[in-house]
């Protein structure tokens, strides 16, 4: 079973920041938080990952709470093309481990 | 394009037929994964290769399913005697073989429809 809990759906106005929450209260010390998204009819796309520090790349920012029991993915200026299902995942340090997906959050960006 | 490539993108077949899908991973990625995704659900893990060795198989991978990666490069997934319940998107992913916390990169999948 997935070790994360996410809202089923969210919406956000175009141009605003989209903040997607994720709870992972049973995360272990050697587990990373990963975010993927899946646009309709495409495969999942890697966004970002982190262990305990906040991370930022060209796509998004990842904020992890100090106790690591929850995190937030931030899309700073949402566009219509960000409409997708967003998956929050925890994975052990070993890169060989399979990904266990939950049901994700369906994010809708409104014009 | 240097991403994960899957072929075909769509496959329609009659129940009872055999089908085979191909996945070409990102060059020099040693690890290759197969997942299955049904409508409205997240992808589910099927199997994993490290080079040519198949190291893990999910219980979802029934004896009608077989996956190979003969030379450690491309992989094939075959389903024999297809059933209605096999209708799904079949996704392939790859990742580098060294270093921790390397993300998996996915192809756009093969959508299988069983008539």
mmCIF file of C-alpha atoms in Angstrom:
data_model
loop_
_atom_site.group_PDB
_atom_site.id
_atom_site.type_symbol
_atom_site.label_atom_id
_atom_site.label_comp_id
_atom_site.label_asym_id
_atom_site.label_seq_id
_atom_site.Cartn_x
_atom_site.Cartn_y
_atom_site.Cartn_z
ATOM 1 C CA UNK A 1 0.000 0.000 0.000
ATOM 2 C CA UNK A 2 1.038 3.579 -0.614
ATOM 3 C CA UNK A 3 2.485 5.296 2.439
ATOM 4 C CA UNK A 4 1.132 8.707 1.524
ATOM 5 C CA UNK A 5 -2.201 10.509 1.798
ATOM 6 C CA UNK A 6 -3.201 13.204 -0.677
ATOM 7 C CA UNK A 7 -6.426 15.106 -1.381
ATOM 8 C CA UNK A 8 -8.373 13.567 -4.225
ATOM 9 C CA UNK A 9 -8.652 16.801 -6.172
ATOM 10 C CA UNK A 10 -7.733 20.476 -6.091
ATOM 11 C CA UNK A 11 -8.061 23.440 -8.331
ATOM 12 C CA UNK A 12 -6.049 26.589 -8.792
ATOM 13 C CA UNK A 13 -6.329 29.744 -10.876
ATOM 14 C CA UNK A 14 -3.907 30.158 -13.747
ATOM 15 C CA UNK A 15 -0.930 32.287 -12.786
ATOM 16 C CA UNK A 16 -1.304 31.588 -9.084
ATOM 17 C CA UNK A 17 0.833 29.262 -6.996
ATOM 18 C CA UNK A 18 -0.505 25.724 -6.676
ATOM 19 C CA UNK A 19 0.251 24.133 -3.318
ATOM 20 C CA UNK A 20 -0.252 20.377 -3.197
ATOM 21 C CA UNK A 21 -0.094 18.764 0.266
ATOM 22 C CA UNK A 22 0.977 15.251 1.132
ATOM 23 C CA UNK A 23 0.987 13.381 4.429
ATOM 24 C CA UNK A 24 3.557 10.641 5.033
ATOM 25 C CA UNK A 25 3.448 10.215 8.794
ATOM 26 C CA UNK A 26 5.087 6.754 8.745
ATOM 27 C CA UNK A 27 8.083 7.780 6.639
ATOM 28 C CA UNK A 28 11.367 6.167 7.670
ATOM 29 C CA UNK A 29 14.692 7.919 8.072
ATOM 30 C CA UNK A 30 16.076 6.420 4.863
ATOM 31 C CA UNK A 31 13.061 7.229 2.707
ATOM 32 C CA UNK A 32 12.911 10.070 0.216
ATOM 33 C CA UNK A 33 9.818 12.006 -0.818
ATOM 34 C CA UNK A 34 9.283 11.991 -4.586
ATOM 35 C CA UNK A 35 6.730 13.796 -6.710
ATOM 36 C CA UNK A 36 5.583 12.720 -10.147
ATOM 37 C CA UNK A 37 2.758 13.996 -12.301
ATOM 38 C CA UNK A 38 0.788 12.368 -15.063
ATOM 39 C CA UNK A 39 -0.837 14.342 -17.811
ATOM 40 C CA UNK A 40 -3.685 12.628 -19.623
ATOM 41 C CA UNK A 41 -2.529 9.844 -21.972
ATOM 42 C CA UNK A 42 1.122 10.237 -20.995
ATOM 43 C CA UNK A 43 3.433 8.365 -18.654
ATOM 44 C CA UNK A 44 4.292 9.729 -15.205
ATOM 45 C CA UNK A 45 6.795 12.585 -15.296
ATOM 46 C CA UNK A 46 9.374 13.016 -12.547
ATOM 47 C CA UNK A 47 9.168 16.443 -10.875
ATOM 48 C CA UNK A 48 11.356 16.600 -7.792
ATOM 49 C CA UNK A 49 12.508 14.677 -4.733
ATOM 50 C CA UNK A 50 14.025 15.399 -1.328
ATOM 51 C CA UNK A 51 15.054 13.862 1.952
ATOM 52 C CA UNK A 52 14.699 16.538 4.610
ATOM 53 C CA UNK A 53 15.815 19.835 3.139
ATOM 54 C CA UNK A 54 13.642 21.981 0.933
ATOM 55 C CA UNK A 55 14.394 21.533 -2.755
ATOM 56 C CA UNK A 56 13.792 23.665 -5.826
ATOM 57 C CA UNK A 57 14.258 23.032 -9.511
ATOM 58 C CA UNK A 58 12.978 24.529 -12.740
ATOM 59 C CA UNK A 59 9.606 22.834 -12.344
ATOM 60 C CA UNK A 60 8.680 23.171 -8.694
ATOM 61 C CA UNK A 61 9.647 23.561 -5.058
ATOM 62 C CA UNK A 62 9.359 20.881 -2.405
ATOM 63 C CA UNK A 63 8.850 21.883 1.198
ATOM 64 C CA UNK A 64 9.304 19.099 3.773
ATOM 65 C CA UNK A 65 8.311 19.710 7.389
ATOM 66 C CA UNK A 66 10.966 19.385 10.049
ATOM 67 C CA UNK A 67 9.456 16.161 11.395
ATOM 68 C CA UNK A 68 9.256 14.871 7.775
ATOM 69 C CA UNK A 69 5.687 13.724 8.284
ATOM 70 C CA UNK A 70 4.305 15.919 5.546
ATOM 71 C CA UNK A 71 5.375 17.890 2.523
ATOM 72 C CA UNK A 72 4.041 20.396 0.006
ATOM 73 C CA UNK A 73 4.750 20.611 -3.691
ATOM 74 C CA UNK A 74 4.603 24.167 -4.972
ATOM 75 C CA UNK A 75 4.097 25.095 -8.612
ATOM 76 C CA UNK A 76 4.916 28.808 -8.425
ATOM 77 C CA UNK A 77 2.967 30.070 -11.431
ATOM 78 C CA UNK A 78 0.464 27.463 -12.541
ATOM 79 C CA UNK A 79 -0.462 27.238 -16.213
ATOM 80 C CA UNK A 80 -3.164 25.256 -17.976
ATOM 81 C CA UNK A 81 -0.503 22.727 -18.951
ATOM 82 C CA UNK A 82 -0.011 21.892 -15.265
ATOM 83 C CA UNK A 83 -3.416 20.214 -15.202
ATOM 84 C CA UNK A 84 -2.553 16.621 -14.254
ATOM 85 C CA UNK A 85 -2.657 13.973 -11.540
ATOM 86 C CA UNK A 86 0.131 14.576 -9.027
ATOM 87 C CA UNK A 87 1.577 11.642 -7.100
ATOM 88 C CA UNK A 88 3.457 11.963 -3.822
ATOM 89 C CA UNK A 89 5.609 8.894 -3.144
ATOM 90 C CA UNK A 90 8.048 7.762 -0.497
ATOM 91 C CA UNK A 91 10.914 5.502 -1.537
ATOM 92 C CA UNK A 92 13.870 3.988 0.282
ATOM 93 C CA UNK A 93 17.359 5.231 -0.487
ATOM 94 C CA UNK A 94 18.085 2.324 -2.823
ATOM 95 C CA UNK A 95 17.398 3.434 -6.360
ATOM 96 C CA UNK A 96 16.414 -0.108 -7.277
ATOM 97 C CA UNK A 97 13.186 -0.008 -5.358
ATOM 98 C CA UNK A 98 9.882 -0.068 -7.174
ATOM 99 C CA UNK A 99 7.538 2.893 -6.940
ATOM 100 C CA UNK A 100 4.286 2.328 -5.070
ATOM 101 C CA UNK A 101 1.782 4.834 -6.387
ATOM 102 C CA UNK A 102 -1.327 5.954 -4.560
ATOM 103 C CA UNK A 103 -4.290 7.581 -6.251
ATOM 104 C CA UNK A 104 -2.713 11.047 -6.367
ATOM 105 C CA UNK A 105 -4.290 14.502 -6.487
ATOM 106 C CA UNK A 106 -6.083 15.598 -9.616
ATOM 107 C CA UNK A 107 -5.088 19.241 -10.082
ATOM 108 C CA UNK A 108 -7.222 21.374 -12.337
ATOM 109 C CA UNK A 109 -5.970 24.789 -13.413
ATOM 110 C CA UNK A 110 -8.789 27.171 -14.289
ATOM 111 C CA UNK A 111 -8.289 30.087 -16.708
ATOM 112 C CA UNK B 1 14.204 12.267 -28.266
ATOM 113 C CA UNK B 2 16.306 10.405 -25.720
ATOM 114 C CA UNK B 3 13.538 9.376 -23.351
ATOM 115 C CA UNK B 4 12.016 5.952 -22.744
ATOM 116 C CA UNK B 5 10.342 4.679 -25.892
ATOM 117 C CA UNK B 6 7.480 2.196 -26.001
ATOM 118 C CA UNK B 7 5.981 0.431 -28.981
ATOM 119 C CA UNK B 8 3.220 0.192 -29.983
ATOM 120 C CA UNK B 9 1.345 3.059 -28.369
ATOM 121 C CA UNK B 10 -1.964 1.327 -28.836
ATOM 122 C CA UNK B 11 -2.887 -2.327 -29.291
ATOM 123 C CA UNK B 12 -6.352 -3.724 -29.882
ATOM 124 C CA UNK B 13 -6.753 -7.473 -29.924
ATOM 125 C CA UNK B 14 -9.317 -10.183 -29.421
ATOM 126 C CA UNK B 15 -9.552 -12.143 -26.211
ATOM 127 C CA UNK B 16 -7.330 -15.192 -26.297
ATOM 128 C CA UNK B 17 -4.672 -13.695 -28.552
ATOM 129 C CA UNK B 18 -1.057 -13.167 -27.569
ATOM 130 C CA UNK B 19 0.463 -9.695 -27.526
ATOM 131 C CA UNK B 20 4.005 -8.396 -27.133
ATOM 132 C CA UNK B 21 5.130 -4.903 -26.184
ATOM 133 C CA UNK B 22 8.581 -3.411 -26.493
ATOM 134 C CA UNK B 23 10.395 -0.895 -24.307
ATOM 135 C CA UNK B 24 13.622 0.924 -25.163
ATOM 136 C CA UNK B 25 15.050 2.535 -22.026
ATOM 137 C CA UNK B 26 17.167 5.650 -21.824
ATOM 138 C CA UNK B 27 20.659 4.855 -23.076
ATOM 139 C CA UNK B 28 22.965 3.433 -20.398
ATOM 140 C CA UNK B 29 20.171 2.996 -17.867
ATOM 141 C CA UNK B 30 20.776 -0.385 -16.300
ATOM 142 C CA UNK B 31 17.475 -0.689 -14.492
ATOM 143 C CA UNK B 32 14.199 -1.237 -16.262
ATOM 144 C CA UNK B 33 10.709 -1.520 -14.781
ATOM 145 C CA UNK B 34 7.281 -2.506 -16.052
ATOM 146 C CA UNK B 35 4.064 -1.163 -14.525
ATOM 147 C CA UNK B 36 0.390 -1.567 -15.332
ATOM 148 C CA UNK B 37 -2.210 1.166 -14.959
ATOM 149 C CA UNK B 38 -5.970 0.771 -15.113
ATOM 150 C CA UNK B 39 -8.398 3.623 -15.530
ATOM 151 C CA UNK B 40 -8.510 5.979 -12.562
ATOM 152 C CA UNK B 41 -5.754 4.200 -10.656
ATOM 153 C CA UNK B 42 -2.069 4.860 -10.140
ATOM 154 C CA UNK B 43 0.447 2.596 -11.883
ATOM 155 C CA UNK B 44 1.124 -0.803 -10.270
ATOM 156 C CA UNK B 45 4.532 -2.453 -10.323
ATOM 157 C CA UNK B 46 4.892 -5.626 -12.387
ATOM 158 C CA UNK B 47 8.592 -6.473 -12.674
ATOM 159 C CA UNK B 48 12.132 -5.105 -12.582
ATOM 160 C CA UNK B 49 15.389 -5.845 -14.413
ATOM 161 C CA UNK B 50 18.954 -5.014 -13.492
ATOM 162 C CA UNK B 51 20.721 -5.349 -16.837
ATOM 163 C CA UNK B 52 19.455 -8.681 -18.214
ATOM 164 C CA UNK B 53 18.561 -10.183 -14.846
ATOM 165 C CA UNK B 54 14.931 -10.129 -13.760
ATOM 166 C CA UNK B 55 15.264 -9.419 -10.052
ATOM 167 C CA UNK B 56 11.711 -8.887 -8.855
ATOM 168 C CA UNK B 57 8.247 -9.887 -9.978
ATOM 169 C CA UNK B 58 4.919 -8.780 -8.567
ATOM 170 C CA UNK B 59 2.205 -11.311 -7.796
ATOM 171 C CA UNK B 60 0.226 -9.375 -10.429
ATOM 172 C CA UNK B 61 2.485 -10.983 -13.005
ATOM 173 C CA UNK B 62 0.528 -14.174 -13.611
ATOM 174 C CA UNK B 63 1.963 -17.121 -15.529
ATOM 175 C CA UNK B 64 0.426 -15.693 -18.708
ATOM 176 C CA UNK B 65 2.840 -12.781 -18.479
ATOM 177 C CA UNK B 66 6.516 -12.987 -19.327
ATOM 178 C CA UNK B 67 9.124 -10.259 -19.560
ATOM 179 C CA UNK B 68 12.599 -10.429 -20.998
ATOM 180 C CA UNK B 69 15.592 -8.171 -21.409
ATOM 181 C CA UNK B 70 17.944 -10.420 -23.352
ATOM 182 C CA UNK B 71 20.917 -8.132 -23.845
ATOM 183 C CA UNK B 72 20.333 -5.734 -21.033
ATOM 184 C CA UNK B 73 19.064 -3.058 -23.375
ATOM 185 C CA UNK B 74 15.468 -3.176 -24.672
ATOM 186 C CA UNK B 75 12.814 -5.263 -22.968
ATOM 187 C CA UNK B 76 9.688 -7.077 -24.101
ATOM 188 C CA UNK B 77 6.536 -7.873 -22.178
ATOM 189 C CA UNK B 78 4.372 -10.682 -23.567
ATOM 190 C CA UNK B 79 0.859 -11.553 -22.503
ATOM 191 C CA UNK B 80 -0.438 -14.931 -23.615
ATOM 192 C CA UNK B 81 -4.110 -15.845 -23.962
ATOM 193 C CA UNK B 82 -5.258 -12.320 -23.222
ATOM 194 C CA UNK B 83 -8.317 -11.749 -21.030
ATOM 195 C CA UNK B 84 -10.669 -8.788 -20.661
ATOM 196 C CA UNK B 85 -8.999 -7.882 -17.389
ATOM 197 C CA UNK B 86 -5.694 -7.351 -19.158
ATOM 198 C CA UNK B 87 -7.021 -4.149 -20.701
ATOM 199 C CA UNK B 88 -4.790 -1.427 -19.264
ATOM 200 C CA UNK B 89 -1.929 0.930 -19.955
ATOM 201 C CA UNK B 90 1.432 -0.835 -19.731
ATOM 202 C CA UNK B 91 4.210 1.532 -18.698
ATOM 203 C CA UNK B 92 7.951 1.076 -18.842
ATOM 204 C CA UNK B 93 10.461 3.062 -16.812
ATOM 205 C CA UNK B 94 14.242 3.111 -16.530
ATOM 206 C CA UNK B 95 16.831 4.491 -14.153
ATOM 207 C CA UNK B 96 20.622 4.565 -13.895
ATOM 208 C CA UNK B 97 22.262 1.595 -12.237
ATOM 209 C CA UNK B 98 24.479 3.524 -9.901
ATOM 210 C CA UNK B 99 23.931 6.043 -7.173
ATOM 211 C CA UNK B 100 21.154 6.325 -4.674
ATOM 212 C CA UNK B 101 17.807 7.998 -5.084
ATOM 213 C CA UNK B 102 17.893 8.108 -8.853
ATOM 214 C CA UNK B 103 14.393 8.815 -10.207
ATOM 215 C CA UNK B 104 12.710 6.478 -12.649
ATOM 216 C CA UNK B 105 11.841 7.955 -16.017
ATOM 217 C CA UNK B 106 8.707 6.680 -17.713
ATOM 218 C CA UNK B 107 7.661 6.147 -21.288
ATOM 219 C CA UNK B 108 4.192 7.082 -22.515
ATOM 220 C CA UNK B 109 2.997 3.497 -22.347
ATOM 221 C CA UNK B 110 1.206 0.988 -24.519
ATOM 222 C CA UNK B 111 -2.570 1.042 -24.178
ATOM 223 C CA UNK B 112 -4.001 -2.458 -24.565
ATOM 224 C CA UNK B 113 -7.671 -2.986 -25.350
ATOM 225 C CA UNK B 114 -9.119 -6.502 -25.340
ATOM 226 C CA UNK B 115 -12.270 -6.974 -27.406
#
